[in-house]
């Protein structure tokens, strides 16, 4: 069964303190792995798509990486405005459906 | 460019009432879908559509109906609301290309008493 597990559930960081969020997945052939950011009361906002092991994508203080079993979202020198819930999702080959993890709630305090 | 628009933002229903959650997108996306988000359970797929006139069930379809008469609109109908349907509902769309990201609306928060 296709599955996505995110850890930790919650993470508190001081401004400037770099860290990583983990997304472990099992899927019968990966079509794509997606990272989203969700602010309270809003819908998820797309960040990155990764398609194959070894691929990396960067956007400002965020960098996403992918292996055959997991993806990491690295946050370098975070700022309070990076506080949000980060969601990971996978799409298997031959399907239109995305399977979502339960997210990591990130708080960055000054 | 509005993207994905959901109405209403908030709704309170009594058990047994019916209602329709509206979703419209202006990106000419072929694929549209409905998710519900509950604490500790992540986003779960209710129904989806790969084009006008075509719909299919997701992970948690019971108690919900959908139809897709146009490319732009994908309404979600609750036939007889139950307290278990209290949730936040998100509509999302993407282009037909495999592996394209979903674009989400800002959700409808539904409470069933």
Short mmCIF file of C-alpha atoms in Angstrom, two decimals:
data_model
loop_
_atom_site.label_atom_id
_atom_site.label_comp_id
_atom_site.label_asym_id
_atom_site.label_seq_id
_atom_site.Cartn_x
_atom_site.Cartn_y
_atom_site.Cartn_z
CA UNK A 1 0.00 0.00 0.00
CA UNK A 2 1.29 3.47 -0.92
CA UNK A 3 2.18 5.43 2.20
CA UNK A 4 3.75 8.73 3.26
CA UNK A 5 5.14 9.44 6.74
CA UNK A 6 6.42 12.84 7.81
CA UNK A 7 8.62 13.63 10.79
CA UNK A 8 8.80 15.33 13.14
CA UNK A 9 5.14 16.25 13.72
CA UNK A 10 6.21 19.62 15.10
CA UNK A 11 9.46 21.56 15.12
CA UNK A 12 10.39 24.75 16.95
CA UNK A 13 13.44 26.63 15.72
CA UNK A 14 15.09 29.85 16.67
CA UNK A 15 15.55 32.32 13.84
CA UNK A 16 18.72 31.36 11.96
CA UNK A 17 18.79 27.78 13.28
CA UNK A 18 18.90 25.48 10.22
CA UNK A 19 17.16 22.10 10.23
CA UNK A 20 15.55 19.42 8.04
CA UNK A 21 12.09 17.92 7.67
CA UNK A 22 11.72 14.30 6.63
CA UNK A 23 9.24 12.61 4.30
CA UNK A 24 9.50 8.81 4.06
CA UNK A 25 7.46 7.07 1.39
CA UNK A 26 6.60 3.68 -0.01
CA UNK A 27 5.06 3.66 -3.46
CA UNK A 28 4.86 1.22 -6.35
CA UNK A 29 6.85 3.33 -8.79
CA UNK A 30 7.22 7.04 -8.12
CA UNK A 31 5.77 9.46 -10.61
CA UNK A 32 6.45 12.53 -8.49
CA UNK A 33 7.00 13.75 -4.93
CA UNK A 34 5.54 17.11 -4.00
CA UNK A 35 6.21 19.57 -1.18
CA UNK A 36 3.58 22.09 -0.10
CA UNK A 37 3.42 24.86 2.47
CA UNK A 38 0.15 25.50 4.32
CA UNK A 39 -0.59 28.58 6.40
CA UNK A 40 -3.46 28.58 8.94
CA UNK A 41 -6.85 29.02 7.26
CA UNK A 42 -5.37 28.67 3.77
CA UNK A 43 -5.03 25.97 1.18
CA UNK A 44 -1.69 24.24 0.54
CA UNK A 45 0.71 26.23 -1.62
CA UNK A 46 2.95 24.34 -4.03
CA UNK A 47 6.70 24.49 -3.39
CA UNK A 48 8.55 21.74 -5.30
CA UNK A 49 8.19 18.63 -7.43
CA UNK A 50 10.91 15.95 -7.45
CA UNK A 51 10.79 13.13 -9.96
CA UNK A 52 13.83 10.91 -9.48
CA UNK A 53 16.40 9.95 -6.84
CA UNK A 54 19.27 12.39 -6.64
CA UNK A 55 17.20 15.35 -7.78
CA UNK A 56 17.37 18.61 -5.79
CA UNK A 57 15.31 21.82 -5.99
CA UNK A 58 15.92 25.15 -4.23
CA UNK A 59 13.83 28.21 -3.48
CA UNK A 60 15.11 30.96 -1.21
CA UNK A 61 15.89 29.31 2.17
CA UNK A 62 14.36 25.95 1.19
CA UNK A 63 16.04 23.00 -0.51
CA UNK A 64 14.33 19.71 -1.28
CA UNK A 65 16.19 16.47 -1.96
CA UNK A 66 15.04 12.99 -2.97
CA UNK A 67 16.28 9.44 -2.49
CA UNK A 68 14.53 6.17 -3.34
CA UNK A 69 12.92 6.02 0.10
CA UNK A 70 12.68 9.56 1.43
CA UNK A 71 12.80 13.26 0.79
CA UNK A 72 14.20 16.02 2.94
CA UNK A 73 13.19 19.65 3.09
CA UNK A 74 16.20 21.58 4.35
CA UNK A 75 15.57 25.01 5.82
CA UNK A 76 18.64 27.23 6.02
CA UNK A 77 18.69 30.19 8.42
CA UNK A 78 14.91 30.25 8.81
CA UNK A 79 12.93 33.40 9.52
CA UNK A 80 9.65 33.75 11.47
CA UNK A 81 7.77 34.05 8.16
CA UNK A 82 8.80 30.46 7.35
CA UNK A 83 6.45 29.30 10.14
CA UNK A 84 3.81 27.05 8.55
CA UNK A 85 2.84 23.42 8.12
CA UNK A 86 4.84 21.65 5.42
CA UNK A 87 3.13 18.82 3.58
CA UNK A 88 4.65 16.05 1.49
CA UNK A 89 2.73 14.04 -1.11
CA UNK A 90 3.54 11.29 -3.60
CA UNK A 91 1.98 10.23 -6.87
CA UNK A 92 2.50 6.68 -8.04
CA UNK A 93 3.03 5.62 -11.63
CA UNK A 94 -0.22 4.85 -13.44
CA UNK A 95 -2.46 6.80 -11.06
CA UNK A 96 -3.88 10.31 -10.89
CA UNK A 97 -4.07 10.32 -7.09
CA UNK A 98 -1.80 12.03 -4.58
CA UNK A 99 -1.15 10.46 -1.17
CA UNK A 100 -0.43 13.08 1.49
CA UNK A 101 1.50 12.86 4.74
CA UNK A 102 0.13 14.47 7.89
CA UNK A 103 2.63 17.34 7.77
CA UNK A 104 5.27 18.97 9.94
CA UNK A 105 4.22 22.09 11.83
CA UNK A 106 7.20 24.45 11.88
CA UNK A 107 7.46 27.41 14.25
CA UNK A 108 10.35 29.84 13.93
CA UNK A 109 10.64 32.34 16.72
CA UNK A 110 12.83 35.48 16.84
CA UNK B 1 -6.08 35.27 -12.39
CA UNK B 2 -8.17 33.88 -9.52
CA UNK B 3 -6.89 30.26 -9.63
CA UNK B 4 -9.17 27.93 -7.66
CA UNK B 5 -12.16 29.58 -5.96
CA UNK B 6 -14.23 27.84 -3.29
CA UNK B 7 -17.52 28.98 -1.79
CA UNK B 8 -18.68 29.30 0.90
CA UNK B 9 -15.72 29.76 3.26
CA UNK B 10 -17.72 28.64 6.29
CA UNK B 11 -20.91 26.61 6.67
CA UNK B 12 -22.88 25.15 9.56
CA UNK B 13 -25.40 22.39 8.85
CA UNK B 14 -27.72 20.31 10.94
CA UNK B 15 -27.62 16.52 10.69
CA UNK B 16 -29.61 15.39 7.67
CA UNK B 17 -29.41 18.63 5.73
CA UNK B 18 -27.95 18.70 2.25
CA UNK B 19 -25.74 21.27 0.60
CA UNK B 20 -23.35 21.87 -2.29
CA UNK B 21 -19.80 23.12 -1.96
CA UNK B 22 -18.79 25.09 -5.02
CA UNK B 23 -15.42 24.98 -6.78
CA UNK B 24 -14.36 26.86 -9.89
CA UNK B 25 -10.99 27.20 -11.61
CA UNK B 26 -9.94 29.56 -14.38
CA UNK B 27 -6.71 27.81 -15.45
CA UNK B 28 -8.35 25.46 -17.98
CA UNK B 29 -7.17 22.48 -15.95
CA UNK B 30 -8.49 19.07 -16.96
CA UNK B 31 -8.02 17.43 -13.56
CA UNK B 32 -10.03 18.53 -10.51
CA UNK B 33 -10.40 16.93 -7.11
CA UNK B 34 -11.90 17.27 -3.65
CA UNK B 35 -10.03 16.56 -0.42
CA UNK B 36 -11.01 16.71 3.21
CA UNK B 37 -8.50 17.64 5.91
CA UNK B 38 -8.92 16.41 9.46
CA UNK B 39 -6.51 16.84 12.40
CA UNK B 40 -3.88 14.11 12.49
CA UNK B 41 -5.13 12.45 9.29
CA UNK B 42 -3.75 14.58 6.50
CA UNK B 43 -5.54 15.32 3.25
CA UNK B 44 -7.77 12.51 2.00
CA UNK B 45 -9.15 12.29 -1.52
CA UNK B 46 -12.96 12.23 -1.79
CA UNK B 47 -13.67 12.35 -5.55
CA UNK B 48 -11.79 13.44 -8.62
CA UNK B 49 -12.38 14.17 -12.30
CA UNK B 50 -9.99 13.92 -15.25
CA UNK B 51 -12.24 15.96 -17.54
CA UNK B 52 -15.77 17.13 -18.21
CA UNK B 53 -18.23 14.27 -17.88
CA UNK B 54 -15.74 11.97 -16.13
CA UNK B 55 -15.62 11.43 -12.36
CA UNK B 56 -14.24 8.74 -10.08
CA UNK B 57 -14.08 7.88 -6.40
CA UNK B 58 -11.16 8.57 -4.12
CA UNK B 59 -10.31 7.21 -0.70
CA UNK B 60 -13.36 8.45 1.25
CA UNK B 61 -16.32 8.89 -1.19
CA UNK B 62 -19.25 7.75 0.94
CA UNK B 63 -21.84 10.45 1.60
CA UNK B 64 -20.63 12.70 -1.21
CA UNK B 65 -21.61 13.14 -4.86
CA UNK B 66 -19.89 15.02 -7.66
CA UNK B 67 -20.52 15.91 -11.28
CA UNK B 68 -18.42 17.67 -13.92
CA UNK B 69 -20.52 19.32 -16.61
CA UNK B 70 -17.92 21.97 -17.53
CA UNK B 71 -14.13 22.19 -17.40
CA UNK B 72 -14.32 25.09 -14.92
CA UNK B 73 -16.70 23.78 -12.24
CA UNK B 74 -16.60 20.77 -9.92
CA UNK B 75 -19.26 20.96 -7.17
CA UNK B 76 -19.32 18.60 -4.20
CA UNK B 77 -22.73 17.59 -2.84
CA UNK B 78 -23.43 16.35 0.65
CA UNK B 79 -26.62 14.35 0.41
CA UNK B 80 -27.51 14.01 4.10
CA UNK B 81 -24.96 15.65 6.37
CA UNK B 82 -23.56 13.74 9.34
CA UNK B 83 -21.34 14.96 12.21
CA UNK B 84 -18.52 12.77 10.80
CA UNK B 85 -18.46 15.10 7.80
CA UNK B 86 -17.34 18.02 9.94
CA UNK B 87 -14.05 18.94 8.29
CA UNK B 88 -12.23 21.41 6.10
CA UNK B 89 -12.79 20.72 2.42
CA UNK B 90 -10.31 21.65 -0.28
CA UNK B 91 -10.77 21.70 -4.02
CA UNK B 92 -7.66 21.34 -6.18
CA UNK B 93 -6.87 21.27 -9.88
CA UNK B 94 -3.93 20.58 -12.15
CA UNK B 95 -3.15 20.35 -15.81
CA UNK B 96 -3.56 16.99 -17.47
CA UNK B 97 0.19 16.39 -17.62
CA UNK B 98 1.23 13.53 -15.36
CA UNK B 99 3.24 14.65 -12.37
CA UNK B 100 2.00 18.24 -12.49
CA UNK B 101 1.39 19.87 -9.09
CA UNK B 102 -2.07 20.45 -7.65
CA UNK B 103 -3.29 24.02 -7.13
CA UNK B 104 -5.57 24.36 -4.11
CA UNK B 105 -8.39 26.67 -3.15
CA UNK B 106 -8.55 28.18 0.33
CA UNK B 107 -11.07 25.71 1.64
CA UNK B 108 -14.56 25.48 3.09
CA UNK B 109 -14.84 24.87 6.84
CA UNK B 110 -17.95 22.76 7.43
CA UNK B 111 -19.50 22.02 10.81
CA UNK B 112 -22.35 19.52 11.13
CA UNK B 113 -24.24 19.63 14.41
#
